[in-house]
């Protein structure tokens, strides 16, 4: 992601008060003082500079460092690895070798190839192994405790929210502005595979739940929401408005392309579609991986080796703050 894209996500996180762009990788006492910050915070994995040294050593010596326990099993390295895994199938697709094509066309060929591959594979092979260790404590830390008040206009949106990005932040912000309480339905992994293809979702349901709950515009999440809007869903949560984004955002598999999962909402007159200024979606990241695969693969292999070394040799228990 670009700096602007990452900054937009950070501004949408409910624990963030201010975002300063373009700071150096190695924090300094001077920067902390300039920004009126008492401490520099980091996860319990050691951040090292280009020389392999602890990038926070100066701040640690000054007693202005706070170490927080990381969410177990979640890392940028793992996510990049999953994105790289998607493009691996290209080595077996003769069409890609026989003629030049743009990355968007490449994705269409990959989608079709993965669809055929998934038709021939069993269900067990479709399950992507993830390291994330979901606990009720972690979910509580991310969850909001408030409920809709009497008279609140409850707005509902649904989706996979795979690889949470600045387009998702804009969508959730605009949806929240249409009411008082924003309820987000997250499809489970099985529905995502059926609707979008066997390579999806890149993130597990629990990983996606934490991403969405971290957004300051979200009040509550339905974990494992139905693909089709149902009368029971609307009545159970007293939903007054159902909001959808541009239909071209993420195209479903052919068997789902003609199905209107918002039909009930349209019939009840509670459906509204919004067009976003930010057109980014998960295919945007896949295109970037395709265009820079060799470079990213080398970087991933190096980062993955360091991460494995941390988990096997250096990781220690850190008490929750």
mmCIF file of C-alpha atoms in Angstrom:
data_model
loop_
_atom_site.group_PDB
_atom_site.id
_atom_site.type_symbol
_atom_site.label_atom_id
_atom_site.label_comp_id
_atom_site.label_asym_id
_atom_site.label_seq_id
_atom_site.Cartn_x
_atom_site.Cartn_y
_atom_site.Cartn_z
ATOM 1 C CA UNK A 1 0.000 0.000 0.000
ATOM 2 C CA UNK A 2 1.078 3.568 -0.603
ATOM 3 C CA UNK A 3 1.719 6.016 2.224
ATOM 4 C CA UNK A 4 -1.587 7.797 1.563
ATOM 5 C CA UNK A 5 -3.505 4.499 1.589
ATOM 6 C CA UNK A 6 -1.930 3.393 4.851
ATOM 7 C CA UNK A 7 -2.509 6.792 6.448
ATOM 8 C CA UNK A 8 -6.195 6.669 5.475
ATOM 9 C CA UNK A 9 -6.563 3.301 7.207
ATOM 10 C CA UNK A 10 -4.770 4.555 10.323
ATOM 11 C CA UNK A 11 -7.108 7.568 10.514
ATOM 12 C CA UNK A 12 -10.066 5.197 10.426
ATOM 13 C CA UNK A 13 -8.904 3.176 13.459
ATOM 14 C CA UNK A 14 -10.837 3.925 16.631
ATOM 15 C CA UNK A 15 -7.793 4.071 18.906
ATOM 16 C CA UNK A 16 -5.907 6.594 16.756
ATOM 17 C CA UNK A 17 -6.105 10.301 17.601
ATOM 18 C CA UNK A 18 -3.729 11.745 15.017
ATOM 19 C CA UNK A 19 -1.679 10.500 12.061
ATOM 20 C CA UNK A 20 1.680 12.018 11.117
ATOM 21 C CA UNK A 21 2.890 10.977 7.670
ATOM 22 C CA UNK A 22 6.456 10.527 6.504
ATOM 23 C CA UNK A 23 8.225 9.881 9.797
ATOM 24 C CA UNK A 24 11.576 7.995 9.716
ATOM 25 C CA UNK A 25 11.665 4.250 10.355
ATOM 26 C CA UNK A 26 13.912 4.648 13.394
ATOM 27 C CA UNK A 27 12.099 6.691 16.080
ATOM 28 C CA UNK A 28 14.153 9.201 18.067
ATOM 29 C CA UNK A 29 13.796 11.161 21.301
ATOM 30 C CA UNK A 30 13.707 14.315 19.182
ATOM 31 C CA UNK A 31 10.678 13.089 17.242
ATOM 32 C CA UNK A 32 8.827 12.068 20.421
ATOM 33 C CA UNK A 33 9.429 15.514 21.910
ATOM 34 C CA UNK A 34 8.421 17.284 18.698
ATOM 35 C CA UNK A 35 5.127 15.367 18.576
ATOM 36 C CA UNK A 36 4.533 15.769 22.339
ATOM 37 C CA UNK A 37 4.548 11.992 22.819
ATOM 38 C CA UNK A 38 5.524 10.438 26.127
ATOM 39 C CA UNK A 39 6.297 6.990 24.744
ATOM 40 C CA UNK A 40 6.994 5.013 21.597
ATOM 41 C CA UNK A 41 4.971 1.796 21.392
ATOM 42 C CA UNK A 42 5.752 -1.393 19.493
ATOM 43 C CA UNK A 43 4.700 -5.019 19.392
ATOM 44 C CA UNK A 44 6.693 -7.700 21.195
ATOM 45 C CA UNK A 45 8.617 -8.559 17.999
ATOM 46 C CA UNK A 46 11.965 -6.762 17.829
ATOM 47 C CA UNK A 47 12.105 -4.014 15.168
ATOM 48 C CA UNK A 48 15.546 -3.924 13.565
ATOM 49 C CA UNK A 49 17.142 -1.375 11.257
ATOM 50 C CA UNK A 50 19.062 -2.070 8.032
ATOM 51 C CA UNK A 51 22.143 -2.980 10.072
ATOM 52 C CA UNK A 52 20.278 -5.581 12.095
ATOM 53 C CA UNK A 53 20.336 -3.448 15.235
ATOM 54 C CA UNK A 54 17.399 -2.752 17.550
ATOM 55 C CA UNK A 55 15.827 0.387 16.044
ATOM 56 C CA UNK A 56 14.374 1.399 19.422
ATOM 57 C CA UNK A 57 17.537 1.118 21.516
ATOM 58 C CA UNK A 58 17.866 4.896 22.094
ATOM 59 C CA UNK A 59 14.284 5.201 23.299
ATOM 60 C CA UNK A 60 14.540 2.100 25.483
ATOM 61 C CA UNK A 61 17.605 3.536 27.259
ATOM 62 C CA UNK A 62 15.618 6.726 27.931
ATOM 63 C CA UNK A 63 12.794 4.704 29.524
ATOM 64 C CA UNK A 64 10.286 5.884 26.932
ATOM 65 C CA UNK A 65 9.448 2.563 25.274
ATOM 66 C CA UNK A 66 6.240 0.551 25.709
ATOM 67 C CA UNK A 67 6.055 -3.055 24.475
ATOM 68 C CA UNK A 68 2.637 -4.508 23.704
ATOM 69 C CA UNK A 69 1.702 -8.117 23.116
ATOM 70 C CA UNK A 70 1.034 -8.699 19.416
ATOM 71 C CA UNK A 71 -2.162 -10.302 18.168
ATOM 72 C CA UNK A 72 -0.922 -13.866 17.823
ATOM 73 C CA UNK A 73 -0.378 -15.221 14.325
ATOM 74 C CA UNK A 74 -1.046 -11.989 12.409
ATOM 75 C CA UNK A 75 1.731 -10.367 10.400
ATOM 76 C CA UNK A 76 2.275 -8.437 7.194
ATOM 77 C CA UNK A 77 4.725 -11.129 6.094
ATOM 78 C CA UNK A 78 2.055 -13.843 6.280
ATOM 79 C CA UNK A 79 -0.450 -11.732 4.347
ATOM 80 C CA UNK A 80 2.068 -10.961 1.589
ATOM 81 C CA UNK A 81 2.773 -14.686 1.422
ATOM 82 C CA UNK A 82 -0.910 -15.414 0.866
ATOM 83 C CA UNK A 83 -1.053 -12.832 -1.918
ATOM 84 C CA UNK A 84 2.024 -14.372 -3.536
ATOM 85 C CA UNK A 85 0.380 -17.781 -3.292
ATOM 86 C CA UNK A 86 -2.473 -16.598 -5.506
ATOM 87 C CA UNK A 87 -0.139 -15.802 -8.396
ATOM 88 C CA UNK A 88 1.730 -19.119 -8.124
ATOM 89 C CA UNK A 89 -0.816 -20.872 -10.329
ATOM 90 C CA UNK A 90 0.297 -18.716 -13.270
ATOM 91 C CA UNK A 91 3.203 -21.096 -13.830
ATOM 92 C CA UNK A 92 0.687 -23.760 -14.878
ATOM 93 C CA UNK A 93 -1.435 -21.564 -17.159
ATOM 94 C CA UNK A 94 -0.330 -21.857 -20.764
ATOM 95 C CA UNK A 95 -2.473 -18.927 -21.887
ATOM 96 C CA UNK A 96 -0.346 -16.536 -19.840
ATOM 97 C CA UNK A 97 2.830 -17.765 -21.513
ATOM 98 C CA UNK A 98 1.407 -17.691 -25.021
ATOM 99 C CA UNK A 99 0.423 -14.034 -25.254
ATOM 100 C CA UNK A 100 1.061 -10.740 -23.467
ATOM 101 C CA UNK A 101 -1.718 -9.347 -21.275
ATOM 102 C CA UNK A 102 -2.374 -6.591 -18.789
ATOM 103 C CA UNK A 103 -2.518 -7.466 -15.088
ATOM 104 C CA UNK A 104 -6.311 -7.019 -15.106
ATOM 105 C CA UNK A 105 -6.635 -9.641 -17.851
ATOM 106 C CA UNK A 106 -4.172 -11.819 -15.932
ATOM 107 C CA UNK A 107 -6.479 -11.744 -12.919
ATOM 108 C CA UNK A 108 -9.452 -12.872 -15.033
ATOM 109 C CA UNK A 109 -7.443 -15.836 -16.339
ATOM 110 C CA UNK A 110 -6.310 -16.673 -12.808
ATOM 111 C CA UNK A 111 -9.881 -16.519 -11.529
ATOM 112 C CA UNK A 112 -11.062 -18.964 -14.172
ATOM 113 C CA UNK A 113 -8.106 -21.284 -13.601
ATOM 114 C CA UNK A 114 -8.689 -21.292 -9.849
ATOM 115 C CA UNK A 115 -12.401 -21.906 -10.386
ATOM 116 C CA UNK A 116 -11.619 -24.993 -12.471
ATOM 117 C CA UNK A 117 -9.006 -26.128 -9.981
ATOM 118 C CA UNK A 118 -11.435 -25.763 -7.079
ATOM 119 C CA UNK A 119 -14.065 -27.800 -8.949
ATOM 120 C CA UNK A 120 -11.579 -30.656 -9.149
ATOM 121 C CA UNK A 121 -10.294 -30.447 -5.574
ATOM 122 C CA UNK A 122 -11.880 -31.608 -2.331
ATOM 123 C CA UNK A 123 -13.108 -29.254 0.368
ATOM 124 C CA UNK A 124 -10.138 -29.894 2.650
ATOM 125 C CA UNK A 125 -7.661 -28.571 0.090
ATOM 126 C CA UNK A 126 -9.531 -25.257 -0.088
ATOM 127 C CA UNK A 127 -8.845 -24.410 3.539
ATOM 128 C CA UNK A 128 -5.854 -22.082 3.894
ATOM 129 C CA UNK A 129 -3.803 -22.655 7.012
ATOM 130 C CA UNK A 130 -3.438 -19.537 9.160
ATOM 131 C CA UNK A 131 -1.492 -18.944 12.356
ATOM 132 C CA UNK A 132 -3.980 -16.551 13.956
ATOM 133 C CA UNK A 133 -5.075 -17.751 17.388
ATOM 134 C CA UNK A 134 -8.553 -16.382 18.050
ATOM 135 C CA UNK A 135 -9.578 -15.920 21.676
ATOM 136 C CA UNK A 136 -12.669 -14.484 23.309
ATOM 137 C CA UNK A 137 -10.450 -12.018 25.176
ATOM 138 C CA UNK A 138 -9.064 -10.606 21.935
ATOM 139 C CA UNK A 139 -12.546 -10.244 20.450
ATOM 140 C CA UNK A 140 -13.713 -8.426 23.599
ATOM 141 C CA UNK A 141 -10.786 -6.011 23.358
ATOM 142 C CA UNK A 142 -11.836 -5.027 19.844
ATOM 143 C CA UNK A 143 -15.595 -5.079 20.405
ATOM 144 C CA UNK A 144 -17.756 -2.086 21.264
ATOM 145 C CA UNK A 145 -19.908 -2.302 24.377
ATOM 146 C CA UNK A 146 -22.713 0.035 23.324
ATOM 147 C CA UNK A 147 -26.023 -0.966 21.762
ATOM 148 C CA UNK A 148 -28.403 1.053 19.566
ATOM 149 C CA UNK A 149 -30.573 3.475 21.514
ATOM 150 C CA UNK A 150 -34.338 3.656 21.048
ATOM 151 C CA UNK A 151 -35.055 5.628 17.898
ATOM 152 C CA UNK A 152 -31.605 5.085 16.379
ATOM 153 C CA UNK A 153 -31.533 4.520 12.628
ATOM 154 C CA UNK A 154 -29.712 1.224 12.135
ATOM 155 C CA UNK A 155 -27.713 0.882 8.924
ATOM 156 C CA UNK A 156 -26.532 -2.504 7.655
ATOM 157 C CA UNK A 157 -23.727 -3.297 5.215
ATOM 158 C CA UNK A 158 -22.259 -6.687 4.347
ATOM 159 C CA UNK A 159 -19.209 -8.080 2.596
ATOM 160 C CA UNK A 160 -16.052 -10.125 2.927
ATOM 161 C CA UNK A 161 -13.822 -7.133 3.858
ATOM 162 C CA UNK A 162 -10.799 -9.179 2.822
ATOM 163 C CA UNK A 163 -7.511 -7.198 3.124
ATOM 164 C CA UNK A 164 -9.036 -4.172 4.881
ATOM 165 C CA UNK A 165 -8.085 -1.045 2.903
ATOM 166 C CA UNK A 166 -8.807 2.670 2.500
ATOM 167 C CA UNK A 167 -11.756 1.956 0.192
ATOM 168 C CA UNK A 168 -13.384 -0.037 3.001
ATOM 169 C CA UNK A 169 -12.804 2.867 5.397
ATOM 170 C CA UNK A 170 -14.498 5.311 2.991
ATOM 171 C CA UNK A 171 -17.421 2.919 2.464
ATOM 172 C CA UNK A 172 -17.995 2.405 6.192
ATOM 173 C CA UNK A 173 -17.691 6.114 6.903
ATOM 174 C CA UNK A 174 -20.291 7.029 4.274
ATOM 175 C CA UNK A 175 -22.608 4.252 5.431
ATOM 176 C CA UNK A 176 -22.374 5.421 9.051
ATOM 177 C CA UNK A 177 -23.246 8.976 7.981
ATOM 178 C CA UNK A 178 -26.606 7.649 6.733
ATOM 179 C CA UNK A 179 -27.758 6.617 10.198
ATOM 180 C CA UNK A 180 -26.915 6.375 13.886
ATOM 181 C CA UNK A 181 -25.743 2.783 14.336
ATOM 182 C CA UNK A 182 -23.664 0.851 11.762
ATOM 183 C CA UNK A 183 -23.994 -2.926 11.726
ATOM 184 C CA UNK A 184 -21.531 -4.808 9.501
ATOM 185 C CA UNK A 185 -22.210 -8.353 8.287
ATOM 186 C CA UNK A 186 -19.122 -10.438 7.533
ATOM 187 C CA UNK A 187 -19.450 -13.488 5.280
ATOM 188 C CA UNK A 188 -17.816 -16.638 6.602
ATOM 189 C CA UNK A 189 -14.911 -18.279 4.791
ATOM 190 C CA UNK A 190 -17.112 -20.898 3.096
ATOM 191 C CA UNK A 191 -19.392 -18.279 1.533
ATOM 192 C CA UNK A 192 -16.380 -16.247 0.364
ATOM 193 C CA UNK A 193 -14.927 -19.292 -1.379
ATOM 194 C CA UNK A 194 -18.230 -20.123 -3.032
ATOM 195 C CA UNK A 195 -18.977 -16.567 -4.161
ATOM 196 C CA UNK A 196 -15.532 -15.184 -5.057
ATOM 197 C CA UNK A 197 -13.468 -18.305 -5.786
ATOM 198 C CA UNK A 198 -11.366 -20.899 -4.009
ATOM 199 C CA UNK A 199 -8.477 -18.504 -3.369
ATOM 200 C CA UNK A 200 -10.623 -16.285 -1.167
ATOM 201 C CA UNK A 201 -10.711 -15.109 1.500
ATOM 202 C CA UNK A 202 -7.042 -14.298 2.029
ATOM 203 C CA UNK A 203 -7.784 -13.555 5.688
ATOM 204 C CA UNK A 204 -9.788 -15.875 7.907
ATOM 205 C CA UNK A 205 -13.138 -14.823 9.303
ATOM 206 C CA UNK A 206 -11.696 -14.017 12.735
ATOM 207 C CA UNK A 207 -8.908 -11.925 11.221
ATOM 208 C CA UNK A 208 -11.447 -9.980 9.172
ATOM 209 C CA UNK A 209 -13.679 -9.486 12.205
ATOM 210 C CA UNK A 210 -10.860 -7.794 14.127
ATOM 211 C CA UNK A 211 -10.034 -5.545 11.161
ATOM 212 C CA UNK A 212 -13.615 -4.331 10.847
ATOM 213 C CA UNK A 213 -14.143 -3.936 14.600
ATOM 214 C CA UNK A 214 -11.039 -1.738 14.725
ATOM 215 C CA UNK A 215 -12.716 0.793 12.419
ATOM 216 C CA UNK A 216 -14.154 3.748 14.327
ATOM 217 C CA UNK A 217 -17.270 3.937 12.132
ATOM 218 C CA UNK A 218 -18.402 0.396 13.021
ATOM 219 C CA UNK A 219 -20.711 -0.191 15.983
ATOM 220 C CA UNK A 220 -21.311 -3.939 15.734
ATOM 221 C CA UNK A 221 -20.439 -6.939 13.572
ATOM 222 C CA UNK A 222 -22.496 -9.971 12.544
ATOM 223 C CA UNK A 223 -20.000 -12.846 12.398
ATOM 224 C CA UNK A 224 -20.910 -15.212 9.563
ATOM 225 C CA UNK A 225 -23.635 -13.095 7.954
ATOM 226 C CA UNK A 226 -25.865 -14.596 5.231
ATOM 227 C CA UNK A 227 -25.135 -13.858 1.568
ATOM 228 C CA UNK A 228 -28.812 -13.078 0.881
ATOM 229 C CA UNK A 229 -30.612 -10.427 2.900
ATOM 230 C CA UNK A 230 -33.392 -12.177 4.809
ATOM 231 C CA UNK A 231 -36.513 -11.056 6.626
ATOM 232 C CA UNK A 232 -35.157 -12.626 9.799
ATOM 233 C CA UNK A 233 -31.932 -10.602 9.551
ATOM 234 C CA UNK A 234 -33.824 -7.341 9.076
ATOM 235 C CA UNK A 235 -36.224 -7.984 11.957
ATOM 236 C CA UNK A 236 -33.623 -9.423 14.352
ATOM 237 C CA UNK A 237 -31.498 -6.271 14.225
ATOM 238 C CA UNK A 238 -34.257 -3.732 13.466
ATOM 239 C CA UNK A 239 -32.453 -2.653 10.278
ATOM 240 C CA UNK A 240 -33.874 0.470 8.627
ATOM 241 C CA UNK A 241 -31.382 0.893 5.788
ATOM 242 C CA UNK A 242 -29.170 -1.505 3.848
ATOM 243 C CA UNK A 243 -26.257 0.080 2.005
ATOM 244 C CA UNK A 244 -24.230 -1.443 -0.810
ATOM 245 C CA UNK A 245 -21.244 -0.198 -2.784
ATOM 246 C CA UNK A 246 -20.548 -0.110 -6.524
ATOM 247 C CA UNK A 247 -21.453 -3.568 -7.965
ATOM 248 C CA UNK A 248 -18.142 -3.671 -9.825
ATOM 249 C CA UNK A 249 -16.265 -3.590 -6.518
ATOM 250 C CA UNK A 250 -15.612 -7.337 -6.461
ATOM 251 C CA UNK A 251 -17.178 -9.530 -9.122
ATOM 252 C CA UNK A 252 -18.590 -12.851 -7.878
ATOM 253 C CA UNK A 253 -18.254 -16.234 -9.543
ATOM 254 C CA UNK A 254 -20.481 -16.784 -12.623
ATOM 255 C CA UNK A 255 -23.072 -18.835 -10.699
ATOM 256 C CA UNK A 256 -23.564 -15.900 -8.299
ATOM 257 C CA UNK A 257 -23.224 -13.024 -10.769
ATOM 258 C CA UNK A 258 -26.923 -12.991 -11.661
ATOM 259 C CA UNK A 259 -28.251 -13.562 -8.160
ATOM 260 C CA UNK A 260 -29.503 -10.442 -6.392
ATOM 261 C CA UNK A 261 -28.587 -10.887 -2.752
ATOM 262 C CA UNK A 262 -30.194 -7.509 -1.973
ATOM 263 C CA UNK A 263 -33.556 -8.325 -3.571
ATOM 264 C CA UNK A 264 -35.501 -8.257 -0.296
ATOM 265 C CA UNK A 265 -33.984 -4.885 0.647
ATOM 266 C CA UNK A 266 -35.024 -3.434 -2.727
ATOM 267 C CA UNK A 267 -38.559 -4.781 -2.347
ATOM 268 C CA UNK A 268 -38.876 -3.245 1.126
ATOM 269 C CA UNK A 269 -37.549 0.115 -0.106
ATOM 270 C CA UNK A 270 -34.627 0.126 2.337
ATOM 271 C CA UNK A 271 -31.812 -0.356 -0.187
ATOM 272 C CA UNK A 272 -29.294 2.308 -1.159
ATOM 273 C CA UNK A 273 -26.159 2.053 -3.255
ATOM 274 C CA UNK A 274 -23.266 4.463 -2.942
ATOM 275 C CA UNK A 275 -20.400 5.155 -5.328
ATOM 276 C CA UNK A 276 -17.000 5.601 -3.713
ATOM 277 C CA UNK A 277 -14.306 8.046 -4.723
ATOM 278 C CA UNK A 278 -11.704 5.390 -3.928
ATOM 279 C CA UNK A 279 -11.911 2.520 -6.434
ATOM 280 C CA UNK A 280 -9.360 0.290 -4.723
ATOM 281 C CA UNK A 281 -10.302 -3.346 -4.058
ATOM 282 C CA UNK A 282 -8.566 -6.642 -3.390
ATOM 283 C CA UNK A 283 -7.774 -7.097 -7.090
ATOM 284 C CA UNK A 284 -5.748 -3.879 -6.865
ATOM 285 C CA UNK A 285 -3.342 -5.611 -4.483
ATOM 286 C CA UNK A 286 -3.209 -8.744 -6.602
ATOM 287 C CA UNK A 287 -2.314 -6.609 -9.635
ATOM 288 C CA UNK A 288 0.494 -4.989 -7.639
ATOM 289 C CA UNK A 289 1.775 -8.398 -6.597
ATOM 290 C CA UNK A 290 1.689 -9.576 -10.218
ATOM 291 C CA UNK A 291 3.540 -6.506 -11.469
ATOM 292 C CA UNK A 292 6.227 -6.799 -8.762
ATOM 293 C CA UNK A 293 6.187 -10.517 -8.015
ATOM 294 C CA UNK A 294 9.901 -11.309 -8.319
ATOM 295 C CA UNK A 295 10.925 -8.346 -6.165
ATOM 296 C CA UNK A 296 8.279 -9.068 -3.540
ATOM 297 C CA UNK A 297 9.084 -12.769 -3.495
ATOM 298 C CA UNK A 298 12.716 -12.094 -2.578
ATOM 299 C CA UNK A 299 11.636 -9.618 0.100
ATOM 300 C CA UNK A 300 9.056 -12.074 1.438
ATOM 301 C CA UNK A 301 11.542 -14.943 1.638
ATOM 302 C CA UNK A 302 13.929 -12.763 3.638
ATOM 303 C CA UNK A 303 11.201 -11.457 5.975
ATOM 304 C CA UNK A 304 9.689 -14.905 6.370
ATOM 305 C CA UNK A 305 13.046 -16.340 7.453
ATOM 306 C CA UNK A 306 13.431 -13.591 10.070
ATOM 307 C CA UNK A 307 9.895 -14.120 11.300
ATOM 308 C CA UNK A 308 10.362 -17.871 11.623
ATOM 309 C CA UNK A 309 13.583 -17.258 13.554
ATOM 310 C CA UNK A 310 11.748 -14.905 15.913
ATOM 311 C CA UNK A 311 8.977 -17.439 16.604
ATOM 312 C CA UNK A 312 11.366 -20.386 17.094
ATOM 313 C CA UNK A 313 14.290 -18.740 18.905
ATOM 314 C CA UNK A 314 13.523 -15.306 20.295
ATOM 315 C CA UNK A 315 9.831 -15.104 21.123
ATOM 316 C CA UNK A 316 9.014 -14.838 24.819
ATOM 317 C CA UNK A 317 5.796 -14.457 26.733
ATOM 318 C CA UNK A 318 4.665 -10.859 27.137
ATOM 319 C CA UNK A 319 2.021 -9.963 29.714
ATOM 320 C CA UNK A 320 -1.003 -8.109 28.370
ATOM 321 C CA UNK A 321 -1.003 -4.393 29.230
#
